[in-house]
């Protein structure tokens, strides 16, 4: 069985491939002829994941998995949330996004730096059937980035029970506890 | 009777002076010897207003009024909220804050651009008594700034029942409907 992961993020694709190994094949958007991708206009992770997965099926006919994820900071009422990747206004500019988030919480006392990474994963099949699963990883923000692994806000986030940031975990350690790992596993389990 | 408005914002001071005219005198922080102001670490408008008003009384002995206000955008779960003045990371840089907010809602459909200006005003007296009142002005964001009046996010905000932005209203028109005008009037009424 072959699924499309509607993403151009090589690290996300590698993450799903590791989890799906021996079960199914995963191709990414860069493995297929390009189609015009609509902007992510949803206001929830699930909305955006479904939007991208439906689009993938429509253009490719391949059952499509899509995720939307981000960091929900308690002191910011759960924001950046669905805006995580474009928080600074420049989509995918991790450094600018991290810098902005740190500046915004600059005066927030340490005890209010709780946060969670949240992920919604949608699967849409050519027959129109749809599934959505969620995963969450609780933790807290730190004020100085640490680590070279991961992407996005990983260098600013220490998961509960850890002293290292998400960016200091090995890929396998991260898969085991991450929001996306949890959501991907929940989906794979549903697929049997 | 003389009150301190714990603010260095000349436009805010003028706004309160217009409303208080003939009732009481208002001095601003720039009219007094400087004291060291603590950062606004509260996570609600009321917290920050109280924090600033208590500090004013402590350092000056004058009954102190302080406000905290900001814009609460529906699609951002009520943010920028208490972070409105430092949303871009640079405190008081209206242009950078406006630009960032517009970029963040760039892909948000027009029908989800509802927002409100919210204001909390605190009064703390030397005898330790405290009052907090709130005011709100509902409206919606537009995508291109308009108008030279007001400050902060006024050029991006069209109040309910208006076609002009807050920055296109005259000071008197704005006082009549604004979050801060409502909160200031509620406080003045309490003062008898």
Tab-separated table of C-alpha atoms in Angstrom:
chain	number	residue	atom	x	y	z
A	1	UNK	CA	0.000	0.000	0.000
A	2	UNK	CA	1.250	3.464	-0.824
A	3	UNK	CA	0.282	6.667	0.944
A	4	UNK	CA	1.079	10.272	0.150
A	5	UNK	CA	2.263	12.424	3.025
A	6	UNK	CA	1.187	15.868	1.858
A	7	UNK	CA	4.342	17.609	3.000
A	8	UNK	CA	7.637	18.868	1.610
A	9	UNK	CA	9.307	18.643	5.009
A	10	UNK	CA	12.049	15.991	4.662
A	11	UNK	CA	12.286	15.474	8.430
A	12	UNK	CA	8.557	14.861	8.803
A	13	UNK	CA	8.656	12.459	5.890
A	14	UNK	CA	11.579	10.578	7.461
A	15	UNK	CA	9.681	10.467	10.782
A	16	UNK	CA	6.604	8.863	9.183
A	17	UNK	CA	8.757	6.498	7.108
A	18	UNK	CA	10.536	5.251	10.245
A	19	UNK	CA	7.181	4.573	11.919
A	20	UNK	CA	5.597	3.004	8.830
A	21	UNK	CA	8.593	0.809	8.002
A	22	UNK	CA	7.563	-2.686	6.947
A	23	UNK	CA	3.887	-1.692	6.875
A	24	UNK	CA	3.402	0.708	4.009
A	25	UNK	CA	5.252	2.951	1.591
A	26	UNK	CA	5.193	6.739	1.988
A	27	UNK	CA	5.835	9.248	-0.752
A	28	UNK	CA	6.116	12.997	-0.232
A	29	UNK	CA	4.995	15.940	-2.319
A	30	UNK	CA	8.480	16.265	-3.774
A	31	UNK	CA	8.185	12.712	-5.189
A	32	UNK	CA	5.171	13.656	-7.322
A	33	UNK	CA	4.331	16.182	-10.026
A	34	UNK	CA	3.577	19.481	-8.278
A	35	UNK	CA	0.030	20.747	-7.800
A	36	UNK	CA	-1.180	24.093	-6.591
A	37	UNK	CA	-1.405	23.984	-2.817
A	38	UNK	CA	-4.074	26.091	-1.145
A	39	UNK	CA	-3.091	28.225	1.852
A	40	UNK	CA	-3.725	26.762	5.314
A	41	UNK	CA	-6.773	28.771	6.213
A	42	UNK	CA	-8.063	26.553	9.025
A	43	UNK	CA	-8.218	27.821	12.592
A	44	UNK	CA	-7.605	24.369	14.115
A	45	UNK	CA	-4.935	21.754	13.516
A	46	UNK	CA	-7.604	19.257	12.423
A	47	UNK	CA	-9.078	21.701	9.882
A	48	UNK	CA	-5.693	22.265	8.271
A	49	UNK	CA	-4.750	18.582	8.249
A	50	UNK	CA	-8.045	17.676	6.575
A	51	UNK	CA	-7.706	20.519	4.091
A	52	UNK	CA	-4.262	19.307	2.991
A	53	UNK	CA	-5.228	15.625	2.902
A	54	UNK	CA	-8.373	16.260	0.822
A	55	UNK	CA	-6.328	18.341	-1.585
A	56	UNK	CA	-3.731	15.561	-1.916
A	57	UNK	CA	-6.385	12.999	-2.836
A	58	UNK	CA	-8.052	15.365	-5.272
A	59	UNK	CA	-4.833	16.028	-7.201
A	60	UNK	CA	-3.113	12.622	-6.988
A	61	UNK	CA	-5.777	9.984	-6.365
A	62	UNK	CA	-3.463	8.492	-3.718
A	63	UNK	CA	-4.746	8.017	-0.135
A	64	UNK	CA	-3.260	11.030	1.580
A	65	UNK	CA	-1.983	11.622	5.086
A	66	UNK	CA	-1.463	15.205	6.202
A	67	UNK	CA	-0.545	16.672	9.528
A	68	UNK	CA	-0.751	20.061	11.055
A	69	UNK	CA	1.068	20.727	14.232
A	70	UNK	CA	2.476	23.490	16.314
A	71	UNK	CA	3.260	24.730	19.732
A	72	UNK	CA	0.558	25.931	22.122
A	73	UNK	CA	1.973	28.248	24.782
A	74	UNK	CA	-0.185	28.545	27.913
A	75	UNK	CA	0.612	32.223	28.499
A	76	UNK	CA	-0.375	32.979	24.879
A	77	UNK	CA	-3.783	31.257	25.137
A	78	UNK	CA	-2.535	28.325	23.090
A	79	UNK	CA	-0.876	30.391	20.392
A	80	UNK	CA	1.207	30.273	18.123
A	81	UNK	CA	-0.990	27.181	17.507
A	82	UNK	CA	-1.945	26.787	13.864
A	83	UNK	CA	0.204	29.830	13.110
A	84	UNK	CA	3.402	28.244	14.474
A	85	UNK	CA	5.241	27.940	11.159
A	86	UNK	CA	4.416	31.525	10.148
A	87	UNK	CA	4.390	33.215	13.556
A	88	UNK	CA	6.928	35.866	12.547
A	89	UNK	CA	5.129	36.421	9.260
A	90	UNK	CA	7.778	34.507	7.310
A	91	UNK	CA	6.576	30.952	6.682
A	92	UNK	CA	9.093	28.341	7.782
A	93	UNK	CA	11.681	30.774	9.142
A	94	UNK	CA	12.421	28.804	12.325
A	95	UNK	CA	14.998	31.260	13.591
A	96	UNK	CA	12.728	34.300	13.231
A	97	UNK	CA	9.790	32.396	14.746
A	98	UNK	CA	11.854	31.267	17.745
A	99	UNK	CA	13.246	34.741	18.267
A	100	UNK	CA	9.790	36.307	18.189
A	101	UNK	CA	8.287	33.796	20.611
A	102	UNK	CA	11.134	34.329	23.075
A	103	UNK	CA	10.717	38.103	22.861
A	104	UNK	CA	6.964	37.821	23.433
A	105	UNK	CA	7.369	35.780	26.618
A	106	UNK	CA	10.357	37.838	27.761
A	107	UNK	CA	8.482	39.294	30.751
A	108	UNK	CA	6.425	36.178	31.490
A	109	UNK	CA	7.557	34.595	34.789
A	110	UNK	CA	9.248	31.186	34.459
A	111	UNK	CA	6.393	29.384	36.216
A	112	UNK	CA	4.047	30.423	33.384
A	113	UNK	CA	6.138	29.034	30.538
A	114	UNK	CA	4.151	25.805	30.227
A	115	UNK	CA	3.464	24.716	26.659
A	116	UNK	CA	2.529	21.738	24.534
A	117	UNK	CA	3.326	20.553	21.066
A	118	UNK	CA	0.064	19.502	19.445
A	119	UNK	CA	-0.452	17.526	16.239
A	120	UNK	CA	-3.484	16.541	14.206
A	121	UNK	CA	-3.046	13.907	11.506
A	122	UNK	CA	-5.716	13.356	8.880
A	123	UNK	CA	-6.071	10.511	6.414
A	124	UNK	CA	-8.366	10.959	3.447
A	125	UNK	CA	-8.975	8.084	1.020
A	126	UNK	CA	-10.074	8.285	-2.620
A	127	UNK	CA	-13.445	6.791	-1.563
A	128	UNK	CA	-13.991	9.909	0.563
A	129	UNK	CA	-13.537	8.267	3.966
A	130	UNK	CA	-11.694	10.436	6.486
A	131	UNK	CA	-9.938	9.927	9.824
A	132	UNK	CA	-8.367	12.456	12.189
A	133	UNK	CA	-6.203	11.636	15.211
A	134	UNK	CA	-4.409	13.916	17.677
A	135	UNK	CA	-1.218	13.729	19.703
A	136	UNK	CA	0.189	16.022	22.367
A	137	UNK	CA	3.539	16.434	24.154
A	138	UNK	CA	3.470	18.623	27.285
A	139	UNK	CA	6.516	20.514	28.526
A	140	UNK	CA	7.843	24.006	29.059
A	141	UNK	CA	9.696	26.727	27.192
A	142	UNK	CA	13.253	27.714	27.999
A	143	UNK	CA	14.712	31.123	27.158
A	144	UNK	CA	17.874	30.077	25.312
A	145	UNK	CA	17.708	27.671	22.350
A	146	UNK	CA	19.597	24.380	22.771
A	147	UNK	CA	20.275	21.519	20.361
A	148	UNK	CA	20.656	20.965	16.629
A	149	UNK	CA	18.126	18.183	16.049
A	150	UNK	CA	14.464	18.513	15.218
A	151	UNK	CA	13.036	21.660	13.678
A	152	UNK	CA	10.617	24.466	14.450
A	153	UNK	CA	10.450	25.283	18.154
A	154	UNK	CA	12.268	22.110	19.289
A	155	UNK	CA	15.329	24.018	20.610
A	156	UNK	CA	13.084	26.012	22.997
A	157	UNK	CA	11.023	23.142	24.392
A	158	UNK	CA	11.823	20.732	27.230
A	159	UNK	CA	9.334	17.831	27.348
A	160	UNK	CA	7.911	16.775	30.717
A	161	UNK	CA	10.262	14.369	32.471
A	162	UNK	CA	13.225	15.542	30.375
A	163	UNK	CA	16.090	17.949	31.016
A	164	UNK	CA	17.057	18.076	27.347
A	165	UNK	CA	15.186	20.042	24.683
A	166	UNK	CA	13.334	18.270	21.880
A	167	UNK	CA	16.222	19.343	19.647
A	168	UNK	CA	18.684	17.444	21.875
A	169	UNK	CA	16.812	14.134	21.639
A	170	UNK	CA	17.765	11.507	19.077
A	171	UNK	CA	15.190	10.953	16.325
A	172	UNK	CA	14.154	7.665	17.985
A	173	UNK	CA	13.792	9.301	21.418
A	174	UNK	CA	11.749	12.072	19.898
A	175	UNK	CA	9.486	9.729	17.926
A	176	UNK	CA	8.730	7.853	21.153
A	177	UNK	CA	7.278	10.854	22.985
A	178	UNK	CA	6.475	13.471	20.368
A	179	UNK	CA	3.032	14.803	19.502
A	180	UNK	CA	3.561	13.766	15.898
A	181	UNK	CA	4.922	10.353	16.865
A	182	UNK	CA	1.853	9.759	19.036
A	183	UNK	CA	-0.536	10.888	16.316
A	184	UNK	CA	1.238	8.947	13.548
A	185	UNK	CA	1.219	5.782	15.714
A	186	UNK	CA	-2.464	6.235	16.523
A	187	UNK	CA	-3.198	6.471	12.809
A	188	UNK	CA	-1.026	3.481	11.878
A	189	UNK	CA	-2.801	1.425	14.532
A	190	UNK	CA	-6.149	2.368	12.983
A	191	UNK	CA	-4.884	1.186	9.603
A	192	UNK	CA	-4.362	-2.284	11.143
B	1	UNK	CA	-8.323	65.940	43.945
B	2	UNK	CA	-5.274	64.855	42.042
B	3	UNK	CA	-4.696	61.417	40.502
B	4	UNK	CA	-1.644	59.941	38.882
B	5	UNK	CA	-2.184	58.114	35.604
B	6	UNK	CA	0.711	55.663	35.635
B	7	UNK	CA	1.558	56.105	31.969
B	8	UNK	CA	3.993	57.965	29.741
B	9	UNK	CA	1.619	57.798	26.788
B	10	UNK	CA	0.665	61.397	26.020
B	11	UNK	CA	-2.421	60.365	24.031
B	12	UNK	CA	-3.763	58.221	26.883
B	13	UNK	CA	-3.143	61.024	29.318
B	14	UNK	CA	-4.989	63.470	27.068
B	15	UNK	CA	-7.872	60.991	26.777
B	16	UNK	CA	-8.281	60.697	30.558
B	17	UNK	CA	-7.878	64.463	31.004
B	18	UNK	CA	-10.704	65.120	28.510
B	19	UNK	CA	-12.982	62.728	30.401
B	20	UNK	CA	-11.979	63.975	33.864
B	21	UNK	CA	-12.253	67.662	32.943
B	22	UNK	CA	-13.909	69.703	35.689
B	23	UNK	CA	-13.866	66.730	38.073
B	24	UNK	CA	-10.256	66.033	38.976
B	25	UNK	CA	-6.688	66.759	37.977
B	26	UNK	CA	-4.561	64.120	36.268
B	27	UNK	CA	-0.770	64.016	36.231
B	28	UNK	CA	1.293	61.552	34.241
B	29	UNK	CA	4.543	59.778	34.990
B	30	UNK	CA	6.454	62.410	33.040
B	31	UNK	CA	5.165	65.097	35.448
B	32	UNK	CA	6.832	63.412	38.444
B	33	UNK	CA	10.328	62.339	39.470
B	34	UNK	CA	11.032	59.011	37.775
B	35	UNK	CA	10.861	55.713	39.639
B	36	UNK	CA	11.912	52.282	38.511
B	37	UNK	CA	8.988	50.651	36.744
B	38	UNK	CA	8.636	46.868	36.991
B	39	UNK	CA	7.959	44.904	33.806
B	40	UNK	CA	4.338	44.011	33.042
B	41	UNK	CA	4.423	40.369	34.026
B	42	UNK	CA	0.666	39.860	34.385
B	43	UNK	CA	-1.192	37.487	32.117
B	44	UNK	CA	-4.435	39.487	32.241
B	45	UNK	CA	-5.213	43.145	31.633
B	46	UNK	CA	-6.496	43.487	35.213
B	47	UNK	CA	-3.297	41.993	36.660
B	48	UNK	CA	-1.131	44.463	34.779
B	49	UNK	CA	-3.321	47.474	35.571
B	50	UNK	CA	-3.250	46.617	39.287
B	51	UNK	CA	0.487	46.015	39.211
B	52	UNK	CA	1.139	49.458	37.726
B	53	UNK	CA	-1.349	51.267	39.966
B	54	UNK	CA	0.063	49.696	43.160
B	55	UNK	CA	3.552	50.643	42.077
B	56	UNK	CA	2.468	54.237	41.432
B	57	UNK	CA	1.004	54.572	44.928
B	58	UNK	CA	4.047	52.966	46.503
B	59	UNK	CA	6.485	55.394	44.874
B	60	UNK	CA	4.426	58.598	44.834
B	61	UNK	CA	1.789	58.342	47.557
B	62	UNK	CA	-0.719	59.721	45.034
B	63	UNK	CA	-3.919	57.750	44.286
B	64	UNK	CA	-2.995	56.057	41.051
B	65	UNK	CA	-4.984	55.048	38.001
B	66	UNK	CA	-3.405	52.609	35.585
B	67	UNK	CA	-4.765	50.893	32.543
B	68	UNK	CA	-3.744	47.945	30.511
B	69	UNK	CA	-5.343	47.383	27.202
B	70	UNK	CA	-4.837	45.657	23.948
B	71	UNK	CA	-6.443	43.963	21.030
B	72	UNK	CA	-7.924	40.489	21.285
B	73	UNK	CA	-8.155	38.811	17.879
B	74	UNK	CA	-10.668	35.955	17.704
B	75	UNK	CA	-8.577	33.841	15.305
B	76	UNK	CA	-5.579	34.189	17.656
B	77	UNK	CA	-7.501	33.015	20.750
B	78	UNK	CA	-7.651	36.548	22.111
B	79	UNK	CA	-4.009	37.377	21.464
B	80	UNK	CA	-2.027	39.723	21.176
B	81	UNK	CA	-3.971	40.559	24.392
B	82	UNK	CA	-1.675	41.691	27.200
B	83	UNK	CA	1.234	41.400	24.758
B	84	UNK	CA	-0.248	43.924	22.296
B	85	UNK	CA	2.368	46.652	22.819
B	86	UNK	CA	5.283	44.202	22.513
B	87	UNK	CA	3.823	41.721	20.021
B	88	UNK	CA	6.735	42.055	17.600
B	89	UNK	CA	9.214	41.857	20.473
B	90	UNK	CA	9.907	45.606	20.329
B	91	UNK	CA	7.856	47.387	22.982
B	92	UNK	CA	5.809	50.245	21.584
B	93	UNK	CA	6.830	49.789	17.956
B	94	UNK	CA	3.334	50.255	16.508
B	95	UNK	CA	4.442	49.809	12.932
B	96	UNK	CA	6.265	46.530	13.578
B	97	UNK	CA	3.376	45.254	15.721
B	98	UNK	CA	0.801	46.106	13.065
B	99	UNK	CA	2.901	44.536	10.320
B	100	UNK	CA	3.350	41.327	12.311
B	101	UNK	CA	-0.346	40.998	13.167
B	102	UNK	CA	-1.306	41.492	9.510
B	103	UNK	CA	1.212	38.857	8.416
B	104	UNK	CA	-0.080	36.386	11.014
B	105	UNK	CA	-3.681	36.682	9.846
B	106	UNK	CA	-2.653	36.791	6.178
B	107	UNK	CA	-4.284	33.436	5.393
B	108	UNK	CA	-7.216	33.828	7.797
B	109	UNK	CA	-10.477	34.216	5.852
B	110	UNK	CA	-12.141	37.647	6.137
B	111	UNK	CA	-15.117	36.266	8.053
B	112	UNK	CA	-12.773	35.236	10.875
B	113	UNK	CA	-11.183	38.646	11.403
B	114	UNK	CA	-13.391	39.573	14.364
B	115	UNK	CA	-11.559	41.290	17.207
B	116	UNK	CA	-12.083	43.487	20.235
B	117	UNK	CA	-10.136	46.188	21.962
B	118	UNK	CA	-10.198	45.420	25.675
B	119	UNK	CA	-9.186	47.668	28.555
B	120	UNK	CA	-8.849	47.184	32.292
B	121	UNK	CA	-8.475	50.268	34.476
B	122	UNK	CA	-7.345	49.976	38.076
B	123	UNK	CA	-7.421	52.596	40.788
B	124	UNK	CA	-5.331	52.054	43.896
B	125	UNK	CA	-5.506	54.523	46.804
B	126	UNK	CA	-2.868	55.162	49.463
B	127	UNK	CA	-5.216	53.524	52.003
B	128	UNK	CA	-4.864	50.297	50.024
B	129	UNK	CA	-8.366	50.232	48.534
B	130	UNK	CA	-8.508	48.999	44.950
B	131	UNK	CA	-11.005	49.080	42.096
B	132	UNK	CA	-10.861	47.486	38.648
B	133	UNK	CA	-13.244	48.184	35.779
B	134	UNK	CA	-13.279	46.860	32.211
B	135	UNK	CA	-14.344	48.208	28.837
B	136	UNK	CA	-14.587	46.558	25.436
B	137	UNK	CA	-15.047	47.702	21.832
B	138	UNK	CA	-15.962	44.969	19.322
B	139	UNK	CA	-15.111	45.210	15.647
B	140	UNK	CA	-13.003	43.603	12.942
B	141	UNK	CA	-9.536	43.795	11.463
B	142	UNK	CA	-8.854	45.119	8.006
B	143	UNK	CA	-5.789	44.185	5.972
B	144	UNK	CA	-4.515	47.648	5.045
B	145	UNK	CA	-3.894	50.298	7.705
B	146	UNK	CA	-6.021	53.468	7.404
B	147	UNK	CA	-5.947	56.742	9.332
B	148	UNK	CA	-3.474	58.877	11.263
B	149	UNK	CA	-5.281	59.284	14.578
B	150	UNK	CA	-5.093	57.038	17.611
B	151	UNK	CA	-2.197	54.717	18.216
B	152	UNK	CA	-1.383	51.024	18.459
B	153	UNK	CA	-3.633	48.880	16.290
B	154	UNK	CA	-6.200	51.646	15.627
B	155	UNK	CA	-5.382	51.850	11.877
B	156	UNK	CA	-6.283	48.139	11.462
B	157	UNK	CA	-9.536	48.092	13.418
B	158	UNK	CA	-13.056	49.006	12.284
B	159	UNK	CA	-15.453	49.227	15.244
B	160	UNK	CA	-18.903	47.627	14.952
B	161	UNK	CA	-21.354	49.968	13.244
B	162	UNK	CA	-18.519	51.982	11.671
B	163	UNK	CA	-16.931	52.014	8.225
B	164	UNK	CA	-13.933	54.053	9.407
B	165	UNK	CA	-11.028	52.660	11.420
B	166	UNK	CA	-10.419	53.760	15.004
B	167	UNK	CA	-7.554	55.836	13.608
B	168	UNK	CA	-9.986	57.743	11.358
B	169	UNK	CA	-12.304	58.758	14.197
B	170	UNK	CA	-11.940	62.129	15.910
B	171	UNK	CA	-10.715	61.946	19.516
B	172	UNK	CA	-14.250	62.724	20.744
B	173	UNK	CA	-15.805	60.052	18.523
B	174	UNK	CA	-13.242	57.554	19.725
B	175	UNK	CA	-13.690	58.398	23.408
B	176	UNK	CA	-17.437	57.818	23.021
B	177	UNK	CA	-17.118	54.197	21.906
B	178	UNK	CA	-13.629	53.052	22.833
B	179	UNK	CA	-12.739	50.321	25.320
B	180	UNK	CA	-10.625	52.808	27.264
B	181	UNK	CA	-13.303	55.501	27.141
B	182	UNK	CA	-15.862	53.033	28.503
B	183	UNK	CA	-13.531	51.862	31.268
B	184	UNK	CA	-12.423	55.405	32.198
B	185	UNK	CA	-16.075	56.541	32.336
B	186	UNK	CA	-17.037	53.553	34.476
B	187	UNK	CA	-14.259	54.443	36.906
B	188	UNK	CA	-15.116	58.164	36.978
B	189	UNK	CA	-18.744	57.242	37.721
B	190	UNK	CA	-17.557	55.130	40.641
B	191	UNK	CA	-15.602	58.102	41.968
B	192	UNK	CA	-18.874	60.014	42.164
